[in-house]
Each structure stands twice: as C-alpha cells, then as structure tokens.
Amino acid sequence: MTVGCSRAGMRFGAAFFATMVATMVAMALPVAAVGGGYNWQLPRGFPEPAVPADNPMNDAKVALGARLFGDPRLSINGTFSCQSCHAPGRAFTDGRARARGVTGATLELNAPTLFNVAFNASLGWTDAGVHSLEQQMRGPMFNEHPPELGLAGHEARLVQQLGADPEVAAVFSAAFPGETRPVSMENVIRAIAAYERTLLAGDSPFDHYVFGGDHRALDAAQKRGMELFFSPRTGCSACHGGINFSGPWIDRAQPSASAIFADTGTGKSVRVPTLRNLSSTAPYLHDGRFATLDSVLDQYERLAADPAADPRLRRAPLTTEQRTDLRSFLLALDETR
C-alpha cells in the first residue's frame, strides 16, 4: 500500500526513489495561493487546505481565532484556554503524556500537535467519524467526563462576556460581516477552526530537499534513512505517507479521504499521527506512553518480530546502521525555523 504526496503526480511509497524526488520537486507549488478570497501562505509543495462552505476564510476571522485560541474566558473558571493543551512553543502540544483539563483532571489521551491539522482526514485519536475542525472542537469545549474547557451549559455567559468587550465585538463583526448577531458560540468555533487551518509546518530539511531541490539539506545518513523509510523493507510509508506523514489527507481539490487507524501494540486502534516535528511533540502515542523517539523505535522492533502484531508492522529486524539512518531521517522532519 502506498499513500500519495500529491494527487497530481508521483506517490510517496515504494516507487523508484530518484524519480519520486525529481517529480515532487518539479510539481512544487508557490508559497502563496489565493483561494476563496483568502491569501494562503503555503509551504512550498503544499496543496491548498479544504475549507467548509459555511465557514469561508478571511483575515479578520483568522485574527479573531488566534485571539480566542489563547483567551482563558473560553473556560469555566477563566484559567484555561485552547493553548493550555496546545502551546505554540511546543509545536501546539503540552509536553505531557496525557493532557489535563480545566479542573486539573487527567484526560485519557495525549494532546496531539495542531500543525497541518487542516490536512487531517480524521481528527482526534480514536473517533473516525470526526471530519472537520468545527466538529472536533465541540469535544474539548463541551466534554464533561472529565471536562476539558468545561463550557457545557455556560455558552450564554461566554457570549455575553465576549459581546461586552467592545474590541472583541468589533473583530467578530469584521470576521462575520452581514450577520445581525456576529458574537455567537457557533462563530467562536468557526473562528478558532479558521485559525487552526493556518497552522502549517513545511520548513524542514526534508521539505528543503524534496520541494526546494536543495541536495545539501539532507546528509548522507538522512538520505539513506529516507530511502529506507519509503521502501518495502520497512513499510513505514504504508501508514506514514502523504504530505503530513500521517496517511491520506484532504485538501481543496479532494476534501474527503479515509484516515488510517492502527494498533501499534497498545491494545487500541488509533489514528496514525504525523511524524513532523518529532523533537517537539514528545511524549508519543495516543496515551503518551513513550517518552523518547528511541523507545518508540524499540517498540516497532518488538512488534516487527511479534507474530500477533498487525501484519503491516511485521518485518525482518533492522540493522544498527539502518536504525540509525532511519532515526536521522525522522529528525529531518523537524522544522528549521
């Protein structure tokens, strides 16, 4: 199984390596694209994200979403915000094995990065039926067992507080022009979703090499690791393919796809996560059970020899050199900015 990096051209996977790279460089997109009246600042080679028809992008809406994302008024006790679990300085994660909610209760799942979340075919960790950021956001806002932001039953209070802030109310009016009541819970969700769609990561050594044509961006070990990653020898790209190294993705040209879910030895089938910015997104897996990248690689080596493991994970053990090369390539997916 191979997963595409561009629906217009060559596929990430086991295809002949040099041809893949040459094709991807040739098809690299410009860094800006205008779609639906919004000027996207896209990393080179990235497609334009899909946007719901009832939540078109505009600059004021993105600015409002960024503001609300860090606003503690969006929590029951005024001490918590979206970025409490998705901190920009941690690649929009929180550094915990499992996130904590507004009351301090530990949640069941690790807080995943929001970088490139606009391209996710499915959102969250375990629910394959969540397909939009607007839909997903209702979970952390209104979940009660345990509460994350704790807003269930307190929507009217929040809307009143935001509407009473003249500066914030003015931004709502600019973000949702023509609406008689622009300050609403639905528009809070729409604004944050619009902002999250702009959180793009595509400035890694890998991107410079593949999309920028800079042959010096990767060293020899990283290039060997890249070839190994996309080869049948490891099968990594069968699950971690695509523009975000997380399998099939959505974009403006194809706004729906089926995400890959797999059990990597934890007893639960979860959505395949992105491999970008691994140095900033530890601890790993849906429950944060692995503190380091090396411990994750150890787990994959164990599963490779386990006859009960997912067949996609079974293979001959890697040599020490192969594992070192593969690890070097994975770290070449870290942003350089």
Coordinates of C-alpha atoms in Angstrom, one line a residue:
M1 CA 0.0 0.0 0.0
T2 CA 1.3 3.5 -0.9
V3 CA -0.1 6.8 0.2
G4 CA 0.1 9.8 -2.1
C5 CA 2.1 13.0 -1.6
S6 CA 0.3 14.7 -4.4
R7 CA -2.8 13.6 -6.2
A8 CA -1.5 15.3 -9.3
G9 CA 1.7 13.3 -9.6
M10 CA 4.0 10.7 -8.1
R11 CA 3.1 8.8 -4.9
F12 CA 5.1 8.6 -1.7
G13 CA 5.9 4.9 -1.2
A14 CA 7.9 2.2 -2.8
A15 CA 8.2 3.9 -6.2
F16 CA 11.7 4.4 -7.6
F17 CA 13.3 6.9 -5.3
A18 CA 15.1 9.2 -7.6
T19 CA 12.1 9.6 -9.9
M20 CA 9.9 10.4 -6.9
V21 CA 12.2 13.1 -5.7
A22 CA 12.5 14.7 -9.2
T23 CA 8.8 14.6 -9.7
M24 CA 8.0 16.2 -6.4
V25 CA 10.5 19.0 -6.9
A26 CA 9.0 19.7 -10.3
M27 CA 5.5 19.9 -9.0
A28 CA 6.3 22.1 -6.0
L29 CA 3.7 24.8 -5.5
P30 CA 4.4 28.5 -5.0
V31 CA 4.4 29.7 -1.3
A32 CA 1.2 31.6 -1.7
A33 CA -2.1 30.6 -3.2
V34 CA -5.4 32.6 -3.4
G35 CA -8.5 30.5 -2.8
G36 CA -12.0 31.7 -1.8
G37 CA -10.8 35.2 -1.3
Y38 CA -8.1 34.3 1.3
N39 CA -4.4 34.5 0.6
W40 CA -2.9 31.3 1.9
Q41 CA 0.8 31.4 2.9
L42 CA 1.6 27.8 2.0
P43 CA 4.9 25.9 2.4
R44 CA 6.4 25.0 -0.9
G45 CA 4.8 21.8 -2.3
F46 CA 1.7 22.0 -0.1
P47 CA -1.8 22.0 -1.5
E48 CA -4.5 24.5 -0.5
P49 CA -6.5 23.2 2.5
A50 CA -10.1 22.3 2.2
V51 CA -12.5 24.9 3.8
P52 CA -16.2 24.2 4.7
A53 CA -18.6 26.2 2.6
D54 CA -20.3 27.6 5.7
N55 CA -17.0 28.9 7.2
P56 CA -15.1 30.7 4.5
M57 CA -11.7 32.1 5.4
N58 CA -10.9 35.8 5.8
D59 CA -8.1 37.7 7.6
A60 CA -10.3 39.1 10.4
K61 CA -11.7 35.6 11.2
V62 CA -8.2 34.1 11.4
A63 CA -7.1 37.0 13.7
L64 CA -10.1 36.5 15.9
G65 CA -9.5 32.8 16.1
A66 CA -5.9 33.4 17.1
R67 CA -7.1 35.7 19.8
L68 CA -9.8 33.3 21.1
F69 CA -7.4 30.4 21.0
G70 CA -5.4 31.9 23.9
D71 CA -8.4 33.5 25.7
P72 CA -9.0 32.0 29.2
R73 CA -12.6 33.3 29.1
L74 CA -13.2 30.1 27.0
S75 CA -13.1 28.0 30.1
I76 CA -15.4 27.5 33.0
N77 CA -13.1 29.1 35.6
G78 CA -11.2 31.6 33.5
T79 CA -7.8 29.9 33.9
F80 CA -7.6 27.7 30.8
S81 CA -7.6 28.2 27.1
C82 CA -7.0 26.1 23.9
Q83 CA -3.3 26.8 24.1
S84 CA -3.1 25.4 27.6
C85 CA -3.0 22.0 25.9
H86 CA -1.7 23.2 22.5
A87 CA 1.1 25.6 23.3
P88 CA 2.7 27.2 20.2
G89 CA 6.2 26.9 21.8
R90 CA 5.7 23.1 21.9
A91 CA 4.5 22.6 18.4
F92 CA 1.0 23.0 19.7
T93 CA 1.3 20.2 22.2
D94 CA 1.7 20.4 26.0
G95 CA 4.6 18.1 26.8
R96 CA 2.5 15.8 29.0
A97 CA 1.9 12.1 28.5
R98 CA -1.8 12.8 28.8
A99 CA -3.5 16.2 28.8
R100 CA -5.1 17.9 31.8
G101 CA -8.5 19.6 31.8
V102 CA -9.6 22.8 33.3
T103 CA -10.2 21.2 36.7
G104 CA -6.8 19.5 36.8
A105 CA -8.2 16.1 35.9
T106 CA -6.0 13.9 33.7
L107 CA -7.6 13.2 30.3
E108 CA -7.5 9.8 28.6
L109 CA -5.4 11.0 25.6
N110 CA -2.2 12.8 24.7
A111 CA -2.6 16.3 23.2
P112 CA -1.6 16.0 19.5
T113 CA 0.1 18.7 17.5
L114 CA -2.1 21.1 15.6
F115 CA 0.5 21.7 12.9
N116 CA -1.0 20.8 9.5
V117 CA -4.2 19.7 11.1
A118 CA -6.1 21.2 8.2
F119 CA -5.0 18.2 6.1
N120 CA -6.1 15.5 8.5
A121 CA -8.7 13.2 7.0
S122 CA -10.0 12.5 10.5
L123 CA -9.5 14.4 13.8
G124 CA -8.8 13.3 17.3
W125 CA -7.3 9.9 18.1
T126 CA -10.0 7.3 18.2
D127 CA -13.2 8.6 16.5
A128 CA -13.1 8.0 12.7
G129 CA -16.3 10.0 12.3
V130 CA -14.9 13.4 13.2
H131 CA -14.0 15.1 9.9
S132 CA -13.9 18.8 10.5
L133 CA -12.2 21.1 12.9
E134 CA -15.6 22.7 13.7
Q135 CA -17.0 19.3 14.7
Q136 CA -13.9 18.3 16.6
M137 CA -13.8 21.5 18.7
R138 CA -17.1 20.6 20.4
G139 CA -15.3 17.8 22.2
P140 CA -12.8 19.9 24.2
M141 CA -15.3 22.7 24.7
F142 CA -18.3 20.6 25.9
N143 CA -16.9 17.3 27.2
E144 CA -17.8 16.7 30.8
H145 CA -16.2 13.4 31.9
P146 CA -13.7 14.9 32.6
P147 CA -14.2 18.4 31.5
E148 CA -11.6 20.0 29.2
L149 CA -12.7 23.6 28.9
G150 CA -15.9 22.9 30.8
L151 CA -18.2 25.2 28.7
A152 CA -21.3 22.9 28.6
G153 CA -24.2 24.9 29.9
H154 CA -22.2 28.1 30.0
E155 CA -22.4 29.2 26.4
A156 CA -24.7 32.2 27.0
R157 CA -22.3 33.5 29.7
L158 CA -19.3 33.3 27.4
V159 CA -21.2 35.0 24.5
Q160 CA -22.3 37.8 26.9
Q161 CA -18.7 38.3 28.1
L162 CA -17.3 38.5 24.6
G163 CA -20.1 40.7 23.3
A164 CA -19.5 43.1 26.2
D165 CA -15.9 43.6 25.2
P166 CA -16.0 46.3 22.5
E167 CA -12.7 45.4 21.0
V168 CA -13.5 41.8 20.6
A169 CA -17.1 42.5 19.4
A170 CA -15.7 44.7 16.7
V171 CA -13.4 41.9 15.5
F172 CA -16.4 39.5 15.4
S173 CA -18.3 42.0 13.2
A174 CA -15.4 42.2 10.8
A175 CA -14.9 38.4 10.8
F176 CA -18.6 37.7 10.1
P177 CA -19.8 40.6 8.0
G178 CA -23.5 41.0 7.4
E179 CA -24.6 38.9 10.4
T180 CA -27.0 40.6 12.8
R181 CA -25.5 38.8 15.8
P182 CA -21.9 38.0 14.9
V183 CA -20.9 37.2 18.5
S184 CA -22.2 33.7 19.0
M185 CA -20.9 30.3 20.2
E186 CA -21.1 29.0 16.7
N187 CA -18.9 31.8 15.5
V188 CA -16.4 31.3 18.3
I189 CA -16.0 27.7 17.0
R190 CA -15.8 28.9 13.4
A191 CA -13.1 31.5 14.1
I192 CA -10.8 29.1 16.0
A193 CA -11.2 26.5 13.3
A194 CA -10.2 29.1 10.7
Y195 CA -7.1 30.0 12.7
E196 CA -6.2 26.3 13.2
R197 CA -6.3 25.8 9.4
T198 CA -3.4 28.3 9.1
L199 CA -1.1 26.4 11.4
L200 CA 1.2 24.9 8.7
A201 CA 4.6 23.2 9.1
G202 CA 6.6 22.6 6.0
D203 CA 10.1 24.1 6.6
S204 CA 12.1 21.0 7.5
P205 CA 15.3 19.8 5.9
F206 CA 13.1 17.2 4.1
D207 CA 11.0 19.9 2.6
H208 CA 14.1 21.9 1.5
Y209 CA 15.4 18.7 -0.2
V210 CA 12.3 17.4 -1.8
F211 CA 10.3 20.6 -2.5
G212 CA 13.1 23.1 -2.7
G213 CA 15.6 21.0 -4.6
D214 CA 18.4 21.6 -2.1
H215 CA 20.5 18.5 -2.3
R216 CA 22.6 19.6 0.7
A217 CA 19.6 19.9 3.0
L218 CA 19.9 16.2 4.0
D219 CA 23.2 14.5 4.8
A220 CA 24.1 11.0 3.6
A221 CA 22.6 9.2 6.6
Q222 CA 19.3 11.1 6.3
K223 CA 19.1 10.3 2.6
R224 CA 19.7 6.6 3.3
G225 CA 17.1 6.8 6.0
M226 CA 14.6 8.5 3.6
E227 CA 15.1 5.7 1.1
L228 CA 14.6 3.1 3.8
F229 CA 11.5 4.9 5.1
F230 CA 9.8 4.8 1.7
S231 CA 11.0 1.2 0.9
P232 CA 9.1 -2.1 1.3
R233 CA 11.9 -3.1 3.6
T234 CA 10.4 -1.1 6.5
G235 CA 6.9 -0.4 5.2
C236 CA 6.8 2.9 7.1
S237 CA 5.2 4.9 4.3
A238 CA 2.3 2.4 4.1
C239 CA 0.8 4.3 7.2
H240 CA 3.0 7.4 7.4
G241 CA 2.8 8.6 3.9
G242 CA 1.4 11.8 2.4
I243 CA 2.0 15.4 2.8
N244 CA 1.9 15.2 6.6
F245 CA 3.4 11.7 7.1
S246 CA 0.1 10.5 8.5
G247 CA -1.6 8.8 5.6
P248 CA -4.3 10.1 3.2
W249 CA -5.0 13.8 3.5
I250 CA -7.7 16.2 2.5
D251 CA -7.3 19.4 0.5
R252 CA -9.3 21.8 -1.6
A253 CA -9.1 19.5 -4.6
Q254 CA -10.2 16.5 -2.7
P255 CA -12.0 17.4 0.5
S256 CA -12.6 13.9 1.8
A257 CA -10.4 10.8 2.5
S258 CA -10.3 7.8 4.8
A259 CA -7.7 8.1 7.6
I260 CA -5.6 5.1 8.6
F261 CA -6.2 3.6 12.0
A262 CA -3.8 1.0 13.5
D263 CA -2.9 -0.7 16.8
T264 CA 0.8 -0.3 17.4
G265 CA 0.8 -2.7 20.4
T266 CA -1.2 -0.6 22.8
G267 CA -4.5 -2.5 22.6
K268 CA -6.4 0.3 20.9
S269 CA -6.8 1.2 17.3
V270 CA -5.9 4.9 16.8
R271 CA -5.4 7.3 14.0
V272 CA -1.9 7.4 12.5
P273 CA -0.3 10.7 13.7
T274 CA 2.0 13.0 11.9
L275 CA 5.8 12.4 12.1
R276 CA 6.6 16.0 11.6
N277 CA 8.4 17.9 14.4
L278 CA 9.0 14.8 16.5
S279 CA 11.6 16.6 18.6
S280 CA 9.0 19.0 19.9
T281 CA 6.0 16.6 20.3
A282 CA 7.1 14.0 22.9
P283 CA 5.9 12.0 24.7
Y284 CA 4.5 9.8 21.9
L285 CA 1.5 7.7 21.0
H286 CA -2.1 8.4 21.9
D287 CA -1.5 7.8 25.6
G288 CA 2.0 9.3 25.8
R289 CA 3.5 6.0 27.0
F290 CA 6.8 6.6 25.2
A291 CA 9.0 9.5 26.4
T292 CA 11.6 9.3 23.7
L293 CA 11.9 8.5 20.0
D294 CA 14.3 5.7 20.7
S295 CA 11.7 4.0 22.9
V296 CA 9.2 4.2 20.0
L297 CA 11.7 2.7 17.6
D298 CA 12.3 -0.1 20.2
Q299 CA 8.6 -0.8 20.3
Y300 CA 8.5 -1.1 16.5
E301 CA 11.4 -3.6 16.6
R302 CA 9.5 -5.7 19.1
L303 CA 6.3 -5.6 17.0
A304 CA 8.3 -6.5 13.9
A305 CA 9.1 -9.9 15.4
D306 CA 5.7 -10.4 17.1
P307 CA 3.5 -12.9 15.1
A308 CA 0.4 -11.4 16.8
A309 CA 1.2 -7.9 15.7
D310 CA -0.5 -6.0 12.9
P311 CA 0.8 -7.6 9.7
R312 CA 1.8 -4.1 8.4
L313 CA 4.3 -3.9 11.2
R314 CA 6.0 -7.3 10.8
R315 CA 9.4 -7.4 9.1
A316 CA 13.0 -8.5 9.5
P317 CA 14.8 -6.6 12.2
L318 CA 16.7 -3.5 11.2
T319 CA 20.5 -3.5 11.5
T320 CA 22.1 -1.0 13.8
E321 CA 23.1 1.2 10.9
Q322 CA 19.6 1.0 9.3
R323 CA 18.0 2.1 12.5
T324 CA 20.5 5.0 12.9
D325 CA 19.8 6.1 9.4
L326 CA 16.0 5.9 9.8
R327 CA 16.2 7.9 13.1
S328 CA 18.3 10.5 11.3
F329 CA 15.7 10.9 8.6
L330 CA 12.8 11.2 11.1
L331 CA 14.6 14.1 12.8
A332 CA 15.0 15.7 9.3
L333 CA 11.2 16.2 9.5
D334 CA 11.7 18.8 12.3
E335 CA 11.1 22.5 11.3
T336 CA 14.3 24.6 10.9
R337 CA 12.6 28.0 11.7

